[in-house]
Amino acid sequence: MRADRVRSVLYLPASNARAVEKARTLDCDVAILDLEDAVAPEAKAEARATAAAAVQAGGFGPRLGVRINGLDTPWGLDDLAALKAAGAALIVAPKVETPETVHAITAWLPKGAALWAMIETPRALLTLTEIAEAGGALDGLMLGVNDLAKALGTGPSPDREPFKPWLALLVAAARTHNLLAIDGVYNHIDDTDGLAAEAAQGRLYGFDGKSLIHPSQIAPANAAFSPSEAEVEQARAVIAAFAAPEAEGLGAIRVNGAMVERLHLEQAQALLVRAG
């Protein structure tokens, strides 16, 4: 698992100037200015200009990205051209279904920019391995749960039962190719407990963070994807135990009543990096 802090990835409509300005001060790890679903067709051009200006101006506390419109829409290529000129460092691409889309977008990006591919169609699930190994600027995979649920025809479930195979598959693909894995959104803005439970489920499956649709969801997501005090204490105990002279040359030792191996030492070290 990578050490990047992407616990909270907040979408904000690029057509809303107040929301864009507010993003500068929010405690999310990543702010994504949205040019796609959150923006009506007649507002696409203005939203694009706002996003490009925000990228050029900088000054954001969170890492800043922009979700473009798909390349199969009238706006996708114009989005990429404007954001390339602005020097965007992170692009989110919706409904990626093939590695060719990754290659096409990579060709438009500034040097060093990153691409996150949204997986939100049945076809993308079937080609996920090919997408993940596409290379180029690809740096992360994001699960688009709303579009995917619609396309699959799945019903509501408090524990996301219909999605469990795809949660695991996306994380496996991301880990295989050293990509970030970002869980999908939780639609019920006022249900803090529900968000916390779903974020905890996402972390259990191995996701690095969660997509969000409202600033009120930032704190629960940050908490869910941050190591707890108990986890930090156990990690320190594992590291200390393996550093002891009596552990020299041993592959497995006992720590706090549990058998731990060298792989647990690596996990403990990585956890402390994530804890900061």
PDB file of C-alpha atoms in Angstrom, residues 12-203:
ATOM      1  CA  LEU A  12     -16.828  20.239  -5.924  1.00  0.00           C
ATOM      2  CA  PRO A  13     -18.710  21.682  -8.919  1.00  0.00           C
ATOM      3  CA  ALA A  14     -16.324  23.849 -10.922  1.00  0.00           C
ATOM      4  CA  SER A  15     -19.329  25.939 -11.971  1.00  0.00           C
ATOM      5  CA  ASN A  16     -19.731  27.155  -8.373  1.00  0.00           C
ATOM      6  CA  ALA A  17     -17.128  29.874  -7.757  1.00  0.00           C
ATOM      7  CA  ARG A  18     -17.858  29.948  -4.021  1.00  0.00           C
ATOM      8  CA  ALA A  19     -17.302  26.192  -3.742  1.00  0.00           C
ATOM      9  CA  VAL A  20     -14.019  26.467  -5.629  1.00  0.00           C
ATOM     10  CA  GLU A  21     -12.806  29.210  -3.317  1.00  0.00           C
ATOM     11  CA  LYS A  22     -13.918  27.282  -0.236  1.00  0.00           C
ATOM     12  CA  ALA A  23     -11.896  24.295  -1.407  1.00  0.00           C
ATOM     13  CA  ARG A  24      -8.720  26.230  -0.658  1.00  0.00           C
ATOM     14  CA  THR A  25      -9.352  25.961   3.088  1.00  0.00           C
ATOM     15  CA  LEU A  26     -10.934  22.523   3.470  1.00  0.00           C
ATOM     16  CA  ASP A  27      -9.286  19.678   5.381  1.00  0.00           C
ATOM     17  CA  CYS A  28      -9.738  17.099   2.632  1.00  0.00           C
ATOM     18  CA  ASP A  29      -6.613  15.451   1.268  1.00  0.00           C
ATOM     19  CA  VAL A  30      -7.686  15.977  -2.360  1.00  0.00           C
ATOM     20  CA  ALA A  31     -10.164  18.446  -3.878  1.00  0.00           C
ATOM     21  CA  ILE A  32     -11.567  17.548  -7.309  1.00  0.00           C
ATOM     22  CA  LEU A  33     -13.154  20.347  -9.336  1.00  0.00           C
ATOM     23  CA  ASP A  34     -15.869  18.635 -11.347  1.00  0.00           C
ATOM     24  CA  LEU A  35     -16.582  19.490 -14.971  1.00  0.00           C
ATOM     25  CA  GLU A  36     -18.709  16.410 -15.623  1.00  0.00           C
ATOM     26  CA  ASP A  37     -21.833  15.318 -13.714  1.00  0.00           C
ATOM     27  CA  ALA A  38     -22.108  18.397 -11.508  1.00  0.00           C
ATOM     28  CA  VAL A  39     -22.151  20.854 -14.422  1.00  0.00           C
ATOM     29  CA  ALA A  40     -25.045  21.416 -16.848  1.00  0.00           C
ATOM     30  CA  PRO A  41     -24.204  21.424 -20.590  1.00  0.00           C
ATOM     31  CA  GLU A  42     -24.792  25.157 -20.938  1.00  0.00           C
ATOM     32  CA  ALA A  43     -22.333  25.840 -18.099  1.00  0.00           C
ATOM     33  CA  LYS A  44     -19.497  23.581 -19.301  1.00  0.00           C
ATOM     34  CA  ALA A  45     -17.381  26.282 -20.951  1.00  0.00           C
ATOM     35  CA  GLU A  46     -17.592  28.667 -17.996  1.00  0.00           C
ATOM     36  CA  ALA A  47     -16.837  25.878 -15.526  1.00  0.00           C
ATOM     37  CA  ARG A  48     -13.800  24.850 -17.602  1.00  0.00           C
ATOM     38  CA  ALA A  49     -12.465  28.394 -17.497  1.00  0.00           C
ATOM     39  CA  THR A  50     -13.025  28.576 -13.737  1.00  0.00           C
ATOM     40  CA  ALA A  51     -11.203  25.291 -13.151  1.00  0.00           C
ATOM     41  CA  ALA A  52      -8.265  26.286 -15.355  1.00  0.00           C
ATOM     42  CA  ALA A  53      -7.972  29.637 -13.570  1.00  0.00           C
ATOM     43  CA  ALA A  54      -8.041  27.891 -10.179  1.00  0.00           C
ATOM     44  CA  VAL A  55      -5.286  25.511 -11.261  1.00  0.00           C
ATOM     45  CA  GLN A  56      -3.139  28.405 -12.479  1.00  0.00           C
ATOM     46  CA  ALA A  57      -3.744  30.479  -9.348  1.00  0.00           C
ATOM     47  CA  GLY A  58      -2.870  27.654  -6.951  1.00  0.00           C
ATOM     48  CA  GLY A  59      -2.980  28.321  -3.232  1.00  0.00           C
ATOM     49  CA  PHE A  60      -4.988  25.234  -2.345  1.00  0.00           C
ATOM     50  CA  GLY A  61      -4.391  23.432   0.919  1.00  0.00           C
ATOM     51  CA  PRO A  62      -5.544  20.077  -0.447  1.00  0.00           C
ATOM     52  CA  ARG A  63      -4.037  18.435  -3.492  1.00  0.00           C
ATOM     53  CA  LEU A  64      -6.051  19.740  -6.455  1.00  0.00           C
ATOM     54  CA  GLY A  65      -7.450  17.780  -9.362  1.00  0.00           C
ATOM     55  CA  VAL A  66     -10.062  18.253 -12.070  1.00  0.00           C
ATOM     56  CA  ARG A  67     -12.581  15.721 -13.369  1.00  0.00           C
ATOM     57  CA  ILE A  68     -12.979  16.212 -17.101  1.00  0.00           C
ATOM     58  CA  ASN A  69     -15.835  15.235 -19.361  1.00  0.00           C
ATOM     59  CA  GLY A  70     -15.406  12.009 -21.300  1.00  0.00           C
ATOM     60  CA  LEU A  71     -13.493  12.038 -24.556  1.00  0.00           C
ATOM     61  CA  ASP A  72     -16.654  10.835 -26.300  1.00  0.00           C
ATOM     62  CA  THR A  73     -18.481  14.064 -25.362  1.00  0.00           C
ATOM     63  CA  PRO A  74     -18.309  17.471 -27.066  1.00  0.00           C
ATOM     64  CA  TRP A  75     -16.331  18.874 -24.123  1.00  0.00           C
ATOM     65  CA  GLY A  76     -13.636  16.315 -23.245  1.00  0.00           C
ATOM     66  CA  LEU A  77     -10.843  17.399 -25.565  1.00  0.00           C
ATOM     67  CA  ASP A  78     -11.456  21.083 -24.829  1.00  0.00           C
ATOM     68  CA  ASP A  79     -11.210  20.285 -21.125  1.00  0.00           C
ATOM     69  CA  LEU A  80      -7.860  18.577 -21.629  1.00  0.00           C
ATOM     70  CA  ALA A  81      -6.485  21.385 -23.777  1.00  0.00           C
ATOM     71  CA  ALA A  82      -7.415  24.050 -21.222  1.00  0.00           C
ATOM     72  CA  LEU A  83      -6.058  22.068 -18.284  1.00  0.00           C
ATOM     73  CA  LYS A  84      -2.822  21.244 -20.094  1.00  0.00           C
ATOM     74  CA  ALA A  85      -2.296  24.957 -20.710  1.00  0.00           C
ATOM     75  CA  ALA A  86      -3.056  25.649 -17.044  1.00  0.00           C
ATOM     76  CA  GLY A  87      -0.537  23.036 -15.882  1.00  0.00           C
ATOM     77  CA  ALA A  88      -2.971  20.722 -14.088  1.00  0.00           C
ATOM     78  CA  ALA A  89      -1.219  18.132 -11.919  1.00  0.00           C
ATOM     79  CA  LEU A  90      -4.098  15.683 -11.513  1.00  0.00           C
ATOM     80  CA  ILE A  91      -6.847  14.702 -13.961  1.00  0.00           C
ATOM     81  CA  VAL A  92      -9.780  12.422 -13.142  1.00  0.00           C
ATOM     82  CA  ALA A  93     -11.284  10.707 -16.201  1.00  0.00           C
ATOM     83  CA  PRO A  94     -14.861   9.374 -16.063  1.00  0.00           C
ATOM     84  CA  LYS A  95     -16.074   6.054 -17.444  1.00  0.00           C
ATOM     85  CA  VAL A  96     -12.702   4.709 -18.533  1.00  0.00           C
ATOM     86  CA  GLU A  97     -13.259   1.359 -20.246  1.00  0.00           C
ATOM     87  CA  THR A  98     -10.065   0.633 -22.178  1.00  0.00           C
ATOM     88  CA  PRO A  99      -6.296   1.173 -21.897  1.00  0.00           C
ATOM     89  CA  GLU A 100      -6.535   3.183 -25.115  1.00  0.00           C
ATOM     90  CA  THR A 101      -8.416   5.885 -23.212  1.00  0.00           C
ATOM     91  CA  VAL A 102      -5.581   6.031 -20.673  1.00  0.00           C
ATOM     92  CA  HIS A 103      -3.065   6.421 -23.494  1.00  0.00           C
ATOM     93  CA  ALA A 104      -5.122   9.098 -25.242  1.00  0.00           C
ATOM     94  CA  ILE A 105      -5.467  11.219 -22.103  1.00  0.00           C
ATOM     95  CA  THR A 106      -1.817  10.729 -21.136  1.00  0.00           C
ATOM     96  CA  ALA A 107      -0.804  12.273 -24.475  1.00  0.00           C
ATOM     97  CA  TRP A 108      -2.590  15.484 -23.478  1.00  0.00           C
ATOM     98  CA  LEU A 109      -1.257  15.832 -19.950  1.00  0.00           C
ATOM     99  CA  PRO A 110       1.591  18.074 -18.791  1.00  0.00           C
ATOM    100  CA  LYS A 111       4.785  16.224 -17.930  1.00  0.00           C
ATOM    101  CA  GLY A 112       4.548  14.756 -14.456  1.00  0.00           C
ATOM    102  CA  ALA A 113       0.768  15.048 -14.214  1.00  0.00           C
ATOM    103  CA  ALA A 114      -1.221  12.126 -12.796  1.00  0.00           C
ATOM    104  CA  LEU A 115      -4.366  10.451 -14.087  1.00  0.00           C
ATOM    105  CA  TRP A 116      -7.039   8.728 -12.020  1.00  0.00           C
ATOM    106  CA  ALA A 117      -9.376   6.476 -13.993  1.00  0.00           C
ATOM    107  CA  MET A 118     -12.978   6.083 -12.874  1.00  0.00           C
ATOM    108  CA  ILE A 119     -14.302   2.525 -13.093  1.00  0.00           C
ATOM    109  CA  GLU A 120     -18.068   2.868 -13.425  1.00  0.00           C
ATOM    110  CA  THR A 121     -19.355   0.619 -16.211  1.00  0.00           C
ATOM    111  CA  PRO A 122     -19.750  -3.162 -16.575  1.00  0.00           C
ATOM    112  CA  ARG A 123     -17.285  -3.145 -19.452  1.00  0.00           C
ATOM    113  CA  ALA A 124     -14.678  -1.451 -17.264  1.00  0.00           C
ATOM    114  CA  LEU A 125     -15.039  -4.244 -14.702  1.00  0.00           C
ATOM    115  CA  LEU A 126     -14.276  -6.806 -17.400  1.00  0.00           C
ATOM    116  CA  THR A 127     -11.272  -4.874 -18.713  1.00  0.00           C
ATOM    117  CA  LEU A 128      -9.991  -3.681 -15.332  1.00  0.00           C
ATOM    118  CA  THR A 129      -6.744  -5.652 -15.560  1.00  0.00           C
ATOM    119  CA  GLU A 130      -5.911  -4.114 -18.935  1.00  0.00           C
ATOM    120  CA  ILE A 131      -6.768  -0.620 -17.695  1.00  0.00           C
ATOM    121  CA  ALA A 132      -4.637  -1.013 -14.563  1.00  0.00           C
ATOM    122  CA  GLU A 133      -1.592  -2.115 -16.540  1.00  0.00           C
ATOM    123  CA  ALA A 134      -1.936   0.651 -19.162  1.00  0.00           C
ATOM    124  CA  GLY A 135       0.899   2.678 -17.673  1.00  0.00           C
ATOM    125  CA  GLY A 136       1.354   6.229 -18.928  1.00  0.00           C
ATOM    126  CA  ALA A 137       0.143   8.808 -16.435  1.00  0.00           C
ATOM    127  CA  LEU A 138      -2.204   6.375 -14.689  1.00  0.00           C
ATOM    128  CA  ASP A 139      -1.785   6.737 -10.930  1.00  0.00           C
ATOM    129  CA  GLY A 140      -5.097   5.651  -9.419  1.00  0.00           C
ATOM    130  CA  LEU A 141      -8.369   3.784  -9.857  1.00  0.00           C
ATOM    131  CA  MET A 142     -11.643   5.222  -8.562  1.00  0.00           C
ATOM    132  CA  LEU A 143     -14.881   3.301  -8.146  1.00  0.00           C
ATOM    133  CA  GLY A 144     -17.892   5.165  -9.582  1.00  0.00           C
ATOM    134  CA  VAL A 145     -20.675   3.507  -7.626  1.00  0.00           C
ATOM    135  CA  ASN A 146     -23.705   5.447  -8.837  1.00  0.00           C
ATOM    136  CA  ASP A 147     -23.194   4.915 -12.553  1.00  0.00           C
ATOM    137  CA  LEU A 148     -22.075   1.355 -11.940  1.00  0.00           C
ATOM    138  CA  ALA A 149     -25.173   0.534  -9.862  1.00  0.00           C
ATOM    139  CA  LYS A 150     -27.402   1.943 -12.593  1.00  0.00           C
ATOM    140  CA  ALA A 151     -25.649   0.015 -15.339  1.00  0.00           C
ATOM    141  CA  LEU A 152     -25.611  -3.263 -13.404  1.00  0.00           C
ATOM    142  CA  GLY A 153     -29.195  -2.872 -12.206  1.00  0.00           C
ATOM    143  CA  THR A 154     -28.253  -3.535  -8.582  1.00  0.00           C
ATOM    144  CA  GLY A 155     -30.537  -2.692  -5.689  1.00  0.00           C
ATOM    145  CA  PRO A 156     -29.733  -0.823  -2.469  1.00  0.00           C
ATOM    146  CA  SER A 157     -27.926  -2.688   0.294  1.00  0.00           C
ATOM    147  CA  PRO A 158     -26.637  -1.326   3.623  1.00  0.00           C
ATOM    148  CA  ASP A 159     -23.395  -3.299   3.316  1.00  0.00           C
ATOM    149  CA  ARG A 160     -22.997  -2.996  -0.495  1.00  0.00           C
ATOM    150  CA  GLU A 161     -23.514  -6.712  -1.004  1.00  0.00           C
ATOM    151  CA  PRO A 162     -23.773  -6.462  -4.831  1.00  0.00           C
ATOM    152  CA  PHE A 163     -20.509  -4.505  -4.984  1.00  0.00           C
ATOM    153  CA  LYS A 164     -18.279  -6.688  -2.841  1.00  0.00           C
ATOM    154  CA  PRO A 165     -16.645  -8.594  -5.744  1.00  0.00           C
ATOM    155  CA  TRP A 166     -15.848  -5.309  -7.497  1.00  0.00           C
ATOM    156  CA  LEU A 167     -14.482  -3.668  -4.341  1.00  0.00           C
ATOM    157  CA  ALA A 168     -12.015  -6.508  -3.969  1.00  0.00           C
ATOM    158  CA  LEU A 169     -11.198  -6.634  -7.678  1.00  0.00           C
ATOM    159  CA  LEU A 170     -10.412  -2.931  -7.945  1.00  0.00           C
ATOM    160  CA  VAL A 171      -8.100  -3.042  -4.919  1.00  0.00           C
ATOM    161  CA  ALA A 172      -6.326  -6.119  -6.286  1.00  0.00           C
ATOM    162  CA  ALA A 173      -5.776  -4.416  -9.647  1.00  0.00           C
ATOM    163  CA  ALA A 174      -4.482  -1.279  -7.950  1.00  0.00           C
ATOM    164  CA  ARG A 175      -2.084  -3.167  -5.698  1.00  0.00           C
ATOM    165  CA  THR A 176      -0.746  -5.237  -8.591  1.00  0.00           C
ATOM    166  CA  HIS A 177       0.301  -2.087 -10.450  1.00  0.00           C
ATOM    167  CA  ASN A 178       1.142   0.229  -7.512  1.00  0.00           C
ATOM    168  CA  LEU A 179      -1.879   2.452  -8.097  1.00  0.00           C
ATOM    169  CA  LEU A 180      -4.038   4.278  -5.591  1.00  0.00           C
ATOM    170  CA  ALA A 181      -7.460   2.758  -4.875  1.00  0.00           C
ATOM    171  CA  ILE A 182     -10.242   5.266  -4.132  1.00  0.00           C
ATOM    172  CA  ASP A 183     -13.646   4.047  -2.944  1.00  0.00           C
ATOM    173  CA  GLY A 184     -16.897   5.481  -4.302  1.00  0.00           C
ATOM    174  CA  VAL A 185     -19.208   8.125  -2.873  1.00  0.00           C
ATOM    175  CA  TYR A 186     -21.816   7.774  -0.130  1.00  0.00           C
ATOM    176  CA  ASN A 187     -24.962   9.593  -1.203  1.00  0.00           C
ATOM    177  CA  HIS A 188     -26.691  10.207   2.144  1.00  0.00           C
ATOM    178  CA  ILE A 189     -25.112  13.478   3.246  1.00  0.00           C
ATOM    179  CA  ASP A 190     -26.844  13.660   6.638  1.00  0.00           C
ATOM    180  CA  ASP A 191     -26.136  10.044   7.607  1.00  0.00           C
ATOM    181  CA  THR A 192     -22.775  10.407   9.339  1.00  0.00           C
ATOM    182  CA  ASP A 193     -22.937   6.959  10.916  1.00  0.00           C
ATOM    183  CA  GLY A 194     -23.681   5.357   7.559  1.00  0.00           C
ATOM    184  CA  LEU A 195     -20.742   7.145   5.966  1.00  0.00           C
ATOM    185  CA  ALA A 196     -18.429   6.098   8.778  1.00  0.00           C
ATOM    186  CA  ALA A 197     -19.523   2.468   8.415  1.00  0.00           C
ATOM    187  CA  GLU A 198     -19.044   2.461   4.647  1.00  0.00           C
ATOM    188  CA  ALA A 199     -15.664   4.172   4.931  1.00  0.00           C
ATOM    189  CA  ALA A 200     -14.594   1.557   7.488  1.00  0.00           C
ATOM    190  CA  GLN A 201     -15.714  -1.139   5.050  1.00  0.00           C
ATOM    191  CA  GLY A 202     -13.678   0.493   2.301  1.00  0.00           C
ATOM    192  CA  ARG A 203     -10.578   0.535   4.453  1.00  0.00           C
TER     193      ARG A 203
END
